[in-house]
mmCIF file of C-alpha atoms and ligand atoms in Angstrom:
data_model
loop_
_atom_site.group_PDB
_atom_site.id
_atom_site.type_symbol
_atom_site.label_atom_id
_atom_site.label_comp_id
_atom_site.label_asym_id
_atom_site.label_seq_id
_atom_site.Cartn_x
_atom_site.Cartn_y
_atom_site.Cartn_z
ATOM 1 C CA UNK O 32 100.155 94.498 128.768
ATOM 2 C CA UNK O 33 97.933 96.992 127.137
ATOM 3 C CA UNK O 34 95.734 95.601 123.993
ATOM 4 C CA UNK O 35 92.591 96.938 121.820
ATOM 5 C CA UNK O 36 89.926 94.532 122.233
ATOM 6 C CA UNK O 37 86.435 94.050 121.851
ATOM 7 C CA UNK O 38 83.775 91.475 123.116
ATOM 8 C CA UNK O 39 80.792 92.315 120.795
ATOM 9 C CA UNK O 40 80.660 93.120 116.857
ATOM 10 C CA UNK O 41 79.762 96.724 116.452
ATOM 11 C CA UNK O 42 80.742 100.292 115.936
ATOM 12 C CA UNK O 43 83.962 101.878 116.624
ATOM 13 C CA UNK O 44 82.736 102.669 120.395
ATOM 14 C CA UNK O 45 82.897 98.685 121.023
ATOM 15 C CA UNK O 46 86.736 98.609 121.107
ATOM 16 C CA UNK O 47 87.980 99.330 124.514
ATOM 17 C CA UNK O 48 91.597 99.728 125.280
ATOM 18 C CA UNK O 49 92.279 97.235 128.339
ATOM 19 C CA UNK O 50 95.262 94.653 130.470
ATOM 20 C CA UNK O 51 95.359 91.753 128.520
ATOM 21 C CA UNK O 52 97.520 88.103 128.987
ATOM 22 C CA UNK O 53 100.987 89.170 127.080
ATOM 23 C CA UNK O 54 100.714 86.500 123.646
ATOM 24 C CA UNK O 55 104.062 84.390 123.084
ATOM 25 C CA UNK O 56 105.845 83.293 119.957
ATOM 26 C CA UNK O 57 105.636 79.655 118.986
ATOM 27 C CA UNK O 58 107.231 78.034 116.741
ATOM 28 C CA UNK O 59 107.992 79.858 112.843
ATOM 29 C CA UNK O 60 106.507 83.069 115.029
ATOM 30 C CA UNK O 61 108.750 85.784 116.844
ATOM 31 C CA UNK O 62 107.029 88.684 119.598
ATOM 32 C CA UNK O 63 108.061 91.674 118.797
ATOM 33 C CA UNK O 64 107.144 95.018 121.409
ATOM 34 C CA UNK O 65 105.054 96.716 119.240
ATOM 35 C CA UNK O 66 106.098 100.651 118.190
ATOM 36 C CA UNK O 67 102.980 101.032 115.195
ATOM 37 C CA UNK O 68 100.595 98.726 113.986
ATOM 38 C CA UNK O 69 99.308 100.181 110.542
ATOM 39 C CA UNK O 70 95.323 100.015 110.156
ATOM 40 C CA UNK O 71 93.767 98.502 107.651
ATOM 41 C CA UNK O 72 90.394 97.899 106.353
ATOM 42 C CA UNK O 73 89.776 94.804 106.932
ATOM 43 C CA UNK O 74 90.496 95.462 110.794
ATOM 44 C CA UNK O 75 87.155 97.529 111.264
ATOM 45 C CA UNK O 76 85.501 95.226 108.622
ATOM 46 C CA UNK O 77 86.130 92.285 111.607
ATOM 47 C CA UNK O 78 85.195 94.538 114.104
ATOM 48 C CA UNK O 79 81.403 95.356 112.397
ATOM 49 C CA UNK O 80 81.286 91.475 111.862
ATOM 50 C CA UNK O 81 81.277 91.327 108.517
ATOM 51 C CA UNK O 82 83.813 88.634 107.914
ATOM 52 C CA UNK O 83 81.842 85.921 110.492
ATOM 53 C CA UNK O 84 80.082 83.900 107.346
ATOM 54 C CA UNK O 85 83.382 83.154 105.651
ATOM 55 C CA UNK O 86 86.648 84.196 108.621
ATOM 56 C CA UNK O 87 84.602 83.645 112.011
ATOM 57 C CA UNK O 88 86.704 85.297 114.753
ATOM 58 C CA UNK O 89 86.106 84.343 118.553
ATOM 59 C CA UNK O 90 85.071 87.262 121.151
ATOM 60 C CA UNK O 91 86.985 88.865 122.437
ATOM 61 C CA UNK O 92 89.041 89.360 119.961
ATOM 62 C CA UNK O 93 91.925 91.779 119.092
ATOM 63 C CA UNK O 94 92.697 94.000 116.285
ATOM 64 C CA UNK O 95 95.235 94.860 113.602
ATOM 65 C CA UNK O 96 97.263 92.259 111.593
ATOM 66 C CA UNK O 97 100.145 95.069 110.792
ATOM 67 C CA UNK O 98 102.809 96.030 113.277
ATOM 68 C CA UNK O 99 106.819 97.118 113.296
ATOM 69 C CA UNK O 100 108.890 96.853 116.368
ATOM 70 C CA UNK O 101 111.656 95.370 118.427
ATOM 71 C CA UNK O 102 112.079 91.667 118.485
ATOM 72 C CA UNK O 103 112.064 90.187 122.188
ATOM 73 C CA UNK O 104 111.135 86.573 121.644
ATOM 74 C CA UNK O 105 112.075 84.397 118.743
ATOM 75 C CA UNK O 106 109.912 81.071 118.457
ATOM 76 C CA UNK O 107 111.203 77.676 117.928
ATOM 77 C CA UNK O 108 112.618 77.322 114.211
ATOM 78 C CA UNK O 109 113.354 80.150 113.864
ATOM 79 C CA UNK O 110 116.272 81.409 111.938
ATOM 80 C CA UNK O 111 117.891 84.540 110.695
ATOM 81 C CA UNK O 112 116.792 87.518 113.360
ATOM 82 C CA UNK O 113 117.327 88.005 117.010
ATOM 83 C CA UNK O 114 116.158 90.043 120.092
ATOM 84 C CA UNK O 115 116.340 93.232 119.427
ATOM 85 C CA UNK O 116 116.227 93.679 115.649
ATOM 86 C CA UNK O 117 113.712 96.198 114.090
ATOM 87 C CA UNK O 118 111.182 94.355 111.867
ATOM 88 C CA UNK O 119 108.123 94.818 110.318
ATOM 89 C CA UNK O 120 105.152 92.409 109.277
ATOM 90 C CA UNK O 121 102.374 90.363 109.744
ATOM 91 C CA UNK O 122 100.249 88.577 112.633
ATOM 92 C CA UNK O 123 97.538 88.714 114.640
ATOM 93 C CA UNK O 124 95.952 91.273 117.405
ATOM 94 C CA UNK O 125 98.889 94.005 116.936
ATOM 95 C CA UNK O 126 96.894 97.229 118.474
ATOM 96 C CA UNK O 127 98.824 96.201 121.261
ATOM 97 C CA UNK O 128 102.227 96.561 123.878
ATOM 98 C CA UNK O 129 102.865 93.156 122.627
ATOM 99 C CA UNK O 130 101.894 90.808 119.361
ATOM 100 C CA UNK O 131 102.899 87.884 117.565
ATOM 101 C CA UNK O 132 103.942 88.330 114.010
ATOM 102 C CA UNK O 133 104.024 84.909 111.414
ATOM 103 C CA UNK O 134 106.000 86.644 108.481
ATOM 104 C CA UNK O 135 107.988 89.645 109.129
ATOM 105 C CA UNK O 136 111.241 91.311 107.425
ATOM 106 C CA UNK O 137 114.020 93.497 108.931
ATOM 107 C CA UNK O 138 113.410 97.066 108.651
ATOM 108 C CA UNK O 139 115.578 98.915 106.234
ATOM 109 C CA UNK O 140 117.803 101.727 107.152
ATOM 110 C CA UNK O 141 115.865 105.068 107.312
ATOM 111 C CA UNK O 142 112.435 103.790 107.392
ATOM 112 C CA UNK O 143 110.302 104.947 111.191
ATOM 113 C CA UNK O 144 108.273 102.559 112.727
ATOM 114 C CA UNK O 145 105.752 104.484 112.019
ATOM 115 C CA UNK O 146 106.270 104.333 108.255
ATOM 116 C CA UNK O 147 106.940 100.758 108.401
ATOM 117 C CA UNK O 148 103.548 99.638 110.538
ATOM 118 C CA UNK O 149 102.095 101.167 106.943
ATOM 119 C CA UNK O 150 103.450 98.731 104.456
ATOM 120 C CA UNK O 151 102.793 94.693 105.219
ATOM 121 C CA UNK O 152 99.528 94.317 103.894
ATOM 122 C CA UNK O 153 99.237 96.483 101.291
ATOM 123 C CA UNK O 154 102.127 95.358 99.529
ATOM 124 C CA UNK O 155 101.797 91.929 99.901
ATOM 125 C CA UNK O 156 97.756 93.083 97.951
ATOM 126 C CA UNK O 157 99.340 94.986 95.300
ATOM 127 C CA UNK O 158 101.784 92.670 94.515
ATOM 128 C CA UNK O 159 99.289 89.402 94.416
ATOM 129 C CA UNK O 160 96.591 91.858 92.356
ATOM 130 C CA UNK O 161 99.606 93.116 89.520
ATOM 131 C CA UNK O 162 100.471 89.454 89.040
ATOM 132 C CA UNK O 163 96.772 88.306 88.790
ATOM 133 C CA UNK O 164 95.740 90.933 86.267
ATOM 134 C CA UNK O 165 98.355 89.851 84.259
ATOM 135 C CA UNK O 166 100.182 93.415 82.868
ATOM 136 C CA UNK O 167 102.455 93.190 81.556
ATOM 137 C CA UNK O 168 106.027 96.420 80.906
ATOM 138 C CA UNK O 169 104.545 98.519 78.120
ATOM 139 C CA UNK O 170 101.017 98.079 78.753
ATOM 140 C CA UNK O 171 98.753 100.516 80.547
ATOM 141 C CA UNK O 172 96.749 99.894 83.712
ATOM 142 C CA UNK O 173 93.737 101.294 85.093
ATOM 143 C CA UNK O 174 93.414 101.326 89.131
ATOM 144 C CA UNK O 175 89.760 102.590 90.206
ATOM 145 C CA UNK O 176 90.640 103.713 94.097
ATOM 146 C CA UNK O 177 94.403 104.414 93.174
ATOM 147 C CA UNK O 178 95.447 107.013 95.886
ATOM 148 C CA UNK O 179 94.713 104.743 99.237
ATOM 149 C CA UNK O 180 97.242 102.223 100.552
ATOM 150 C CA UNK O 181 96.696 99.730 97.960
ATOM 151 C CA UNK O 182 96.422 102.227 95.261
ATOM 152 C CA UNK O 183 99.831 104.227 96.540
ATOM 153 C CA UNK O 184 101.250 100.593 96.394
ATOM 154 C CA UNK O 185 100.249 99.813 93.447
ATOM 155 C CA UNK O 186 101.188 102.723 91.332
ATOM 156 C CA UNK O 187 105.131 102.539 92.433
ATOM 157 C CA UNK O 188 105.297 99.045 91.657
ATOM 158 C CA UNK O 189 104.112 99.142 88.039
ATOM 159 C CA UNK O 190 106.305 102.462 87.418
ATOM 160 C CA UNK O 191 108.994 100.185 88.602
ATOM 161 C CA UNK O 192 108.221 97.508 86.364
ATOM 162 C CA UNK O 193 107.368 100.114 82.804
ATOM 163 C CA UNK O 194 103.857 99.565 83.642
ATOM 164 C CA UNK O 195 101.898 102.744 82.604
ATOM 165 C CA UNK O 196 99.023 103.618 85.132
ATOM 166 C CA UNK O 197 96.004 105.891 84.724
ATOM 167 C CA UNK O 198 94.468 106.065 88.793
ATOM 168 C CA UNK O 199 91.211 107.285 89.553
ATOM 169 C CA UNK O 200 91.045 109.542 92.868
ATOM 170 C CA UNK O 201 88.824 112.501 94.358
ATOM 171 C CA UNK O 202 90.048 115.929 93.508
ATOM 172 C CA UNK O 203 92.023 116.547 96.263
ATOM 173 C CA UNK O 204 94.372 113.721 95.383
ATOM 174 C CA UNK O 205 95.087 114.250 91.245
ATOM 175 C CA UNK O 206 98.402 115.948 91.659
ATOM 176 C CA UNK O 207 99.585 113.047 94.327
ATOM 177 C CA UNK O 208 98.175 110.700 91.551
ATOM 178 C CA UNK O 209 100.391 112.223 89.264
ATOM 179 C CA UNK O 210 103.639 112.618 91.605
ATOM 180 C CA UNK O 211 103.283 108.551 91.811
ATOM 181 C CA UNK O 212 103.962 109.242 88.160
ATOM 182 C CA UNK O 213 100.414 108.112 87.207
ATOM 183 C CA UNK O 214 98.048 109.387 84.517
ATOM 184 C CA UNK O 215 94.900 111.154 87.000
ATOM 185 C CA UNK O 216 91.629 111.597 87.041
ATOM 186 C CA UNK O 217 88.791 111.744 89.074
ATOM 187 C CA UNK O 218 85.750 109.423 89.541
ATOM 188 C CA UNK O 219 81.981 110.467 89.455
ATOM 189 C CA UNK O 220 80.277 111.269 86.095
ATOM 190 C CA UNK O 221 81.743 111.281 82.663
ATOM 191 C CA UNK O 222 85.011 109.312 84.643
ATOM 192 C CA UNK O 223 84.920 106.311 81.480
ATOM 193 C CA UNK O 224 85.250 109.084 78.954
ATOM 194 C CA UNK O 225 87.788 110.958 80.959
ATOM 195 C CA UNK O 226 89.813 107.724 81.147
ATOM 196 C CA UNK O 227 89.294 107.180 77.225
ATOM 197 C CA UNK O 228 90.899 110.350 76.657
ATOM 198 C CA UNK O 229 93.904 109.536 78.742
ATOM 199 C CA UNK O 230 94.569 105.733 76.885
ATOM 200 C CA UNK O 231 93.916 102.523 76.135
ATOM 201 C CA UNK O 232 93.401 100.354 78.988
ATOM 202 C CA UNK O 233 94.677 96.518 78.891
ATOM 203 C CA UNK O 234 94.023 95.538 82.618
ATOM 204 C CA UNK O 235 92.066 96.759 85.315
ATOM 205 C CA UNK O 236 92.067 96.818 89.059
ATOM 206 C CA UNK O 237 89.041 97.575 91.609
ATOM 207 C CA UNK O 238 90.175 98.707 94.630
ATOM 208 C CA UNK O 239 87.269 100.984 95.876
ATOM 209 C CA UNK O 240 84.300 98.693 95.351
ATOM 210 C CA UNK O 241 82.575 101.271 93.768
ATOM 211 C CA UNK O 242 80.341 99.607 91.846
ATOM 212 C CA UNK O 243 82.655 100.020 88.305
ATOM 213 C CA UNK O 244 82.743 96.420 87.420
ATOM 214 C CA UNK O 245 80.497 96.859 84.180
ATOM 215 C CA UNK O 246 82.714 99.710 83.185
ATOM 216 C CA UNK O 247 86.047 98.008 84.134
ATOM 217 C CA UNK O 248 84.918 95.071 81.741
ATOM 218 C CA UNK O 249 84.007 97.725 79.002
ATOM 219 C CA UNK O 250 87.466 99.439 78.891
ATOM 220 C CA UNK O 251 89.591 96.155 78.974
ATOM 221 C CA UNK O 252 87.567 94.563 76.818
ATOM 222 C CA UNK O 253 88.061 91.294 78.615
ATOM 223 C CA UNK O 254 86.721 90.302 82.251
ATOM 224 C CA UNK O 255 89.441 88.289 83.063
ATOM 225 C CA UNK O 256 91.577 91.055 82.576
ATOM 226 C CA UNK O 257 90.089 92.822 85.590
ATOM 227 C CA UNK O 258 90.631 91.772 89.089
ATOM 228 C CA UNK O 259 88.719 93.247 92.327
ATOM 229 C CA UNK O 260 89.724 93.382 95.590
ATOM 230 C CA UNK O 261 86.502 95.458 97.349
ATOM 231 C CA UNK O 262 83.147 94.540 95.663
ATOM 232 C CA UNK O 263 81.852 90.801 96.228
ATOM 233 C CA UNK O 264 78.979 91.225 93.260
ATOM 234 C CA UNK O 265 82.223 90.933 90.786
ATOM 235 C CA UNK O 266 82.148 87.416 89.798
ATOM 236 C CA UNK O 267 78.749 88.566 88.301
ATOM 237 C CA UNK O 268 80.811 89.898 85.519
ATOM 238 C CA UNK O 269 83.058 87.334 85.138
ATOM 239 C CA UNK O 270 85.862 89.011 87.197
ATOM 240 C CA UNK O 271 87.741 87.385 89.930
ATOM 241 C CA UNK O 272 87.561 88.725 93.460
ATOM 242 C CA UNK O 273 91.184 88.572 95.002
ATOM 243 C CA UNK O 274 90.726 87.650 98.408
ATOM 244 C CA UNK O 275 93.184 85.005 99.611
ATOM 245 C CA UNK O 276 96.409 86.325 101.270
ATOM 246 C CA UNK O 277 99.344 85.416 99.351
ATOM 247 C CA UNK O 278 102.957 84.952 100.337
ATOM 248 C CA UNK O 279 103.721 87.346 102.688
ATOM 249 C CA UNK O 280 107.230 87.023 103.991
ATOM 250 C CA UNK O 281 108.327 86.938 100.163
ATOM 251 C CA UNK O 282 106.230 90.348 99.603
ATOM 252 C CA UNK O 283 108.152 92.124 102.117
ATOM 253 C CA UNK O 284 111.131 90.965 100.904
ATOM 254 C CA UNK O 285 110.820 92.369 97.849
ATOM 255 C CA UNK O 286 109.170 95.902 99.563
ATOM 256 C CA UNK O 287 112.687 96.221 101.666
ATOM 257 C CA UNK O 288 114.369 96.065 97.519
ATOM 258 C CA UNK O 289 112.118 98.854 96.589
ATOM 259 C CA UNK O 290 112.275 100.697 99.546
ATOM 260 C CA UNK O 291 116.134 100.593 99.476
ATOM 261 C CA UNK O 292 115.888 101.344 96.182
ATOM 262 C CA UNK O 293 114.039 104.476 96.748
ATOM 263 C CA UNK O 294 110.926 103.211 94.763
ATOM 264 C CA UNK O 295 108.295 102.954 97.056
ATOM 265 C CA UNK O 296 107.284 105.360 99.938
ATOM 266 C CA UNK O 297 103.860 104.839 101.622
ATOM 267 C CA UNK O 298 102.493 107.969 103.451
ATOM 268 C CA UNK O 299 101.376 108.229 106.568
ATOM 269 C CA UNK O 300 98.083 109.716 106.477
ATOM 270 C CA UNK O 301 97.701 109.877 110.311
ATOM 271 C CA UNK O 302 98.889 108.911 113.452
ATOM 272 C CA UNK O 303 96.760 108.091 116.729
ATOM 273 C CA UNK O 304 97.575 106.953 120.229
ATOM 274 C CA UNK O 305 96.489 103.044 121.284
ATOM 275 C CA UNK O 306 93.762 104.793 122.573
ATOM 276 C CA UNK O 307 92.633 106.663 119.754
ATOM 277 C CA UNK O 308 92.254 103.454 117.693
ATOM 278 C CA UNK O 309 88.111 104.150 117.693
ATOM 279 C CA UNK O 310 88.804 107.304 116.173
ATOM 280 C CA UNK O 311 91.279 105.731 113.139
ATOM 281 C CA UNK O 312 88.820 103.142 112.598
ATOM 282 C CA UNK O 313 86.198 105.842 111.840
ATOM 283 C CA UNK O 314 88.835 107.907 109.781
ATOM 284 C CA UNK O 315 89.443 104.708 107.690
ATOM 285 C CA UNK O 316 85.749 104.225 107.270
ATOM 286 C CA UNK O 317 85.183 107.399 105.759
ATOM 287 C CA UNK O 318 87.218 105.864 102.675
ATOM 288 C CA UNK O 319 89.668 108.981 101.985
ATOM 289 C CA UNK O 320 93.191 107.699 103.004
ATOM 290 C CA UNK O 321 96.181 108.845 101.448
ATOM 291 C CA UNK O 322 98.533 106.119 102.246
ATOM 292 C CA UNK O 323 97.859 104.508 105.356
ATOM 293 C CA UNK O 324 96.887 105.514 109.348
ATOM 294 C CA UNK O 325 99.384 104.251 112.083
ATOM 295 C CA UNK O 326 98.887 103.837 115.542
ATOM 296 C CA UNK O 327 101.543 104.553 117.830
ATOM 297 C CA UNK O 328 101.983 102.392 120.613
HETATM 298 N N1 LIG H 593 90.546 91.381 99.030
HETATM 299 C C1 LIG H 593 91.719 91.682 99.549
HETATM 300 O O1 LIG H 593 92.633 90.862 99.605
HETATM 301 C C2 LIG H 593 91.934 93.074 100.082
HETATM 302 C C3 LIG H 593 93.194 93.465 100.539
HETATM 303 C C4 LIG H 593 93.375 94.784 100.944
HETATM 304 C C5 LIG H 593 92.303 95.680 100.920
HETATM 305 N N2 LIG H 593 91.084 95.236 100.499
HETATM 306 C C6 LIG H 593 89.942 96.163 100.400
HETATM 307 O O2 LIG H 593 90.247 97.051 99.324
HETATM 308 C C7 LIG H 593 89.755 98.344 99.594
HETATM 309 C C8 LIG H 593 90.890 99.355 99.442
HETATM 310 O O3 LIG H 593 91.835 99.156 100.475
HETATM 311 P P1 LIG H 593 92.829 100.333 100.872
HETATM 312 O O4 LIG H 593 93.574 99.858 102.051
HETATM 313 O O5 LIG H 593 93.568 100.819 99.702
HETATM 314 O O6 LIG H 593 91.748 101.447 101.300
HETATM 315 P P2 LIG H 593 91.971 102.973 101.676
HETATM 316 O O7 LIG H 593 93.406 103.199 101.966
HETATM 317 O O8 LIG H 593 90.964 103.310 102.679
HETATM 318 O O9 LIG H 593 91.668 103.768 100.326
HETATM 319 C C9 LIG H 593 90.420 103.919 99.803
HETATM 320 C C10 LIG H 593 90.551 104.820 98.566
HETATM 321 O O10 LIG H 593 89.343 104.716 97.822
HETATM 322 C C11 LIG H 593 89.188 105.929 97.128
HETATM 323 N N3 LIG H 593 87.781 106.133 96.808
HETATM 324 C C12 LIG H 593 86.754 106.456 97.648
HETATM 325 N N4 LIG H 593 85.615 106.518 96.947
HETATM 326 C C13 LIG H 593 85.911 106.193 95.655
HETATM 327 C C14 LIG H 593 85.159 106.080 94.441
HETATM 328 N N5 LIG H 593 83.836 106.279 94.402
HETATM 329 N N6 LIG H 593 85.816 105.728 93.303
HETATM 330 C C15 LIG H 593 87.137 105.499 93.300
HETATM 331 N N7 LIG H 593 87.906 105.623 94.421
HETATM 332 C C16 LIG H 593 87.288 105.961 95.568
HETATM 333 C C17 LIG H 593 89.717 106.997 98.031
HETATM 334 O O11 LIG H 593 90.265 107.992 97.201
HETATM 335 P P3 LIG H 593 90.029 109.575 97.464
HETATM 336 O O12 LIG H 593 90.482 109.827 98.877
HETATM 337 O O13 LIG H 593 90.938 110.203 96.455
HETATM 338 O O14 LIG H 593 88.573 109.847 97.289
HETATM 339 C C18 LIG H 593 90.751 106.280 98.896
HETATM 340 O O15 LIG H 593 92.038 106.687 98.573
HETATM 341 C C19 LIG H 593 89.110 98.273 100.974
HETATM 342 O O16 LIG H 593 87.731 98.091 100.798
HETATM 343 C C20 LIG H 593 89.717 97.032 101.614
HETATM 344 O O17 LIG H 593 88.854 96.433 102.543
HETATM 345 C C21 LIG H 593 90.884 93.961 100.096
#
């Protein structure tokens, strides 16, 4: 089979597209043939190396944790879906023909693979980082970073749940801001007073490690009331860093409820051929995703 790889932490031009041993489920795992694997940050944040101190990964190693597809092998233990059934979910090396997921849910009706490659981690973030802030229906939330994946995510979910939102985003993404039925505005100078004007703020949430933590503990007036998920210097201020992966099959169970419920849609920002997955790395990099970028297998 076909798989992204690379043997050498780096820049994009380091992954090479190449035949690769096909991977098999074992047991609690199913294969599924891949259709999109949805890319995330933390996939070129491996690639540069930056996880080795803390997550070291092995060389050669593949990329992408996020797929959808078509089940063809179901590991030992494993109950509830067969060959053949559309799911998306979570695993290991999934810019590939081939890849092993370890949580995964059945696809709901009128999703595209494409769409569904998007959702797995992001919701599975969202929904750990809502909890851990600790906001509750009625109260308002600020989300610094709120138009990328985990922003999109997050926004839908508190509407769902009477949670009032005021997101920070670039210009070019205030009306999409508001169409997730958030409060907008934009970041950059003046942005605390701008989000003064809009509310009080109970809880906060870093997603684009911006360098806001000071500002985030000034508007909640509390720092345990603001979580981060992008800038490591938090716990200087007293604010947790979310970082450990929470439970993932039960996230995308409750993302198929939503989704089937009309209540959350992730865009697709971009799609790019297996061999195009340099070129959605650097895309992602840039930090200006709308939803999330799929690769099509
Ligand atoms: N710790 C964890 O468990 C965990 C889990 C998931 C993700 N993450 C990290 O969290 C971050 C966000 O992930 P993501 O998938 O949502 O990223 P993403 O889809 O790439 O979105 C990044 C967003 O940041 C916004 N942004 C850029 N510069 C900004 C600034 N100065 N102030 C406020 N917003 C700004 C952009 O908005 P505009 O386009 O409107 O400028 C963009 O929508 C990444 O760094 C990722 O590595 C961590």
């Amino acid at each position: 089979m076909k798989r992204v790889s690379f043997a050498e932490f780096g820049d994009p031009d380091v992954l090479r597209l190449e035949g690769a041993e096909e991977p098999h489920a074992g047991p609690g795992q199913i294969r599924i043939a891949v259709r999109a694997a949805g890319v995330n940050p933390v996939d070129w944040r491996i690639r540069e190396g930056q996880f080795q101190k803390v997550r070291p990964v092995v060389l050669p190693a593949g990329v992408g944790q996020d797929a959808s597809g078509v089940v063809d092998e179901v590991g030992e233990g494993v109950e509830g879906v067969e060959v053949g059934d559309h799911v998306f979910g979570r695993g290991s090396s999934t810019y590939a023909e081939f890849a092993v997921l370890s949580a995964w849910a059945r696809m709901p009706e009128g999703l595209t693979f494409e769409e569904a490659a998007g959702y797995p981690s992001v919701v599975e973030t969202a929904l750990r980082i809502i909890r851990q802030a600790g906001v509750q229906p009625g109260q308002t939330l600020l989300v610094s970073g709120a138009s990328g994946g985990v922003g999109s995510t997050v926004l839908q979910i508190a509407r769902d749940r009477g949670i009032t939102v005021i997101g920070t985003a670039g210009a070019a993404n205030q009306d999409y801001l508001r169409s997730l039925g958030a409060l907008a505005t934009t970041y950059g100078e003046g942005w605390v007073k701008r989000v003064q004007q809009l509310g009080h703020v109970d809880a906060a949430l870093d997603l684009a490690g911006s360098g806001v933590i000071r500002e985030l503990v000034e508007l909640t007036g509390d720092p345990q009331k603001v979580i981060s998920i992008a800038d490591l210097d938090a716990p200087e201020f007293g604010v947790r860093f979310s970082g450990v992966t929470g439970n993932v099959p039960e996230a995308l169970a409750e993302a198929v409820g939503l989704i089937v419920r009309g209540k959350l849609h992730i865009p697709v920002e971009k799609l790019y051929p297996l061999a195009e997955a340099a070129a959605a790395h650097i895309d992602s990099r840039a930090g200006h995703t709308r939803g999330r970028r799929v690769i099509v297998v």
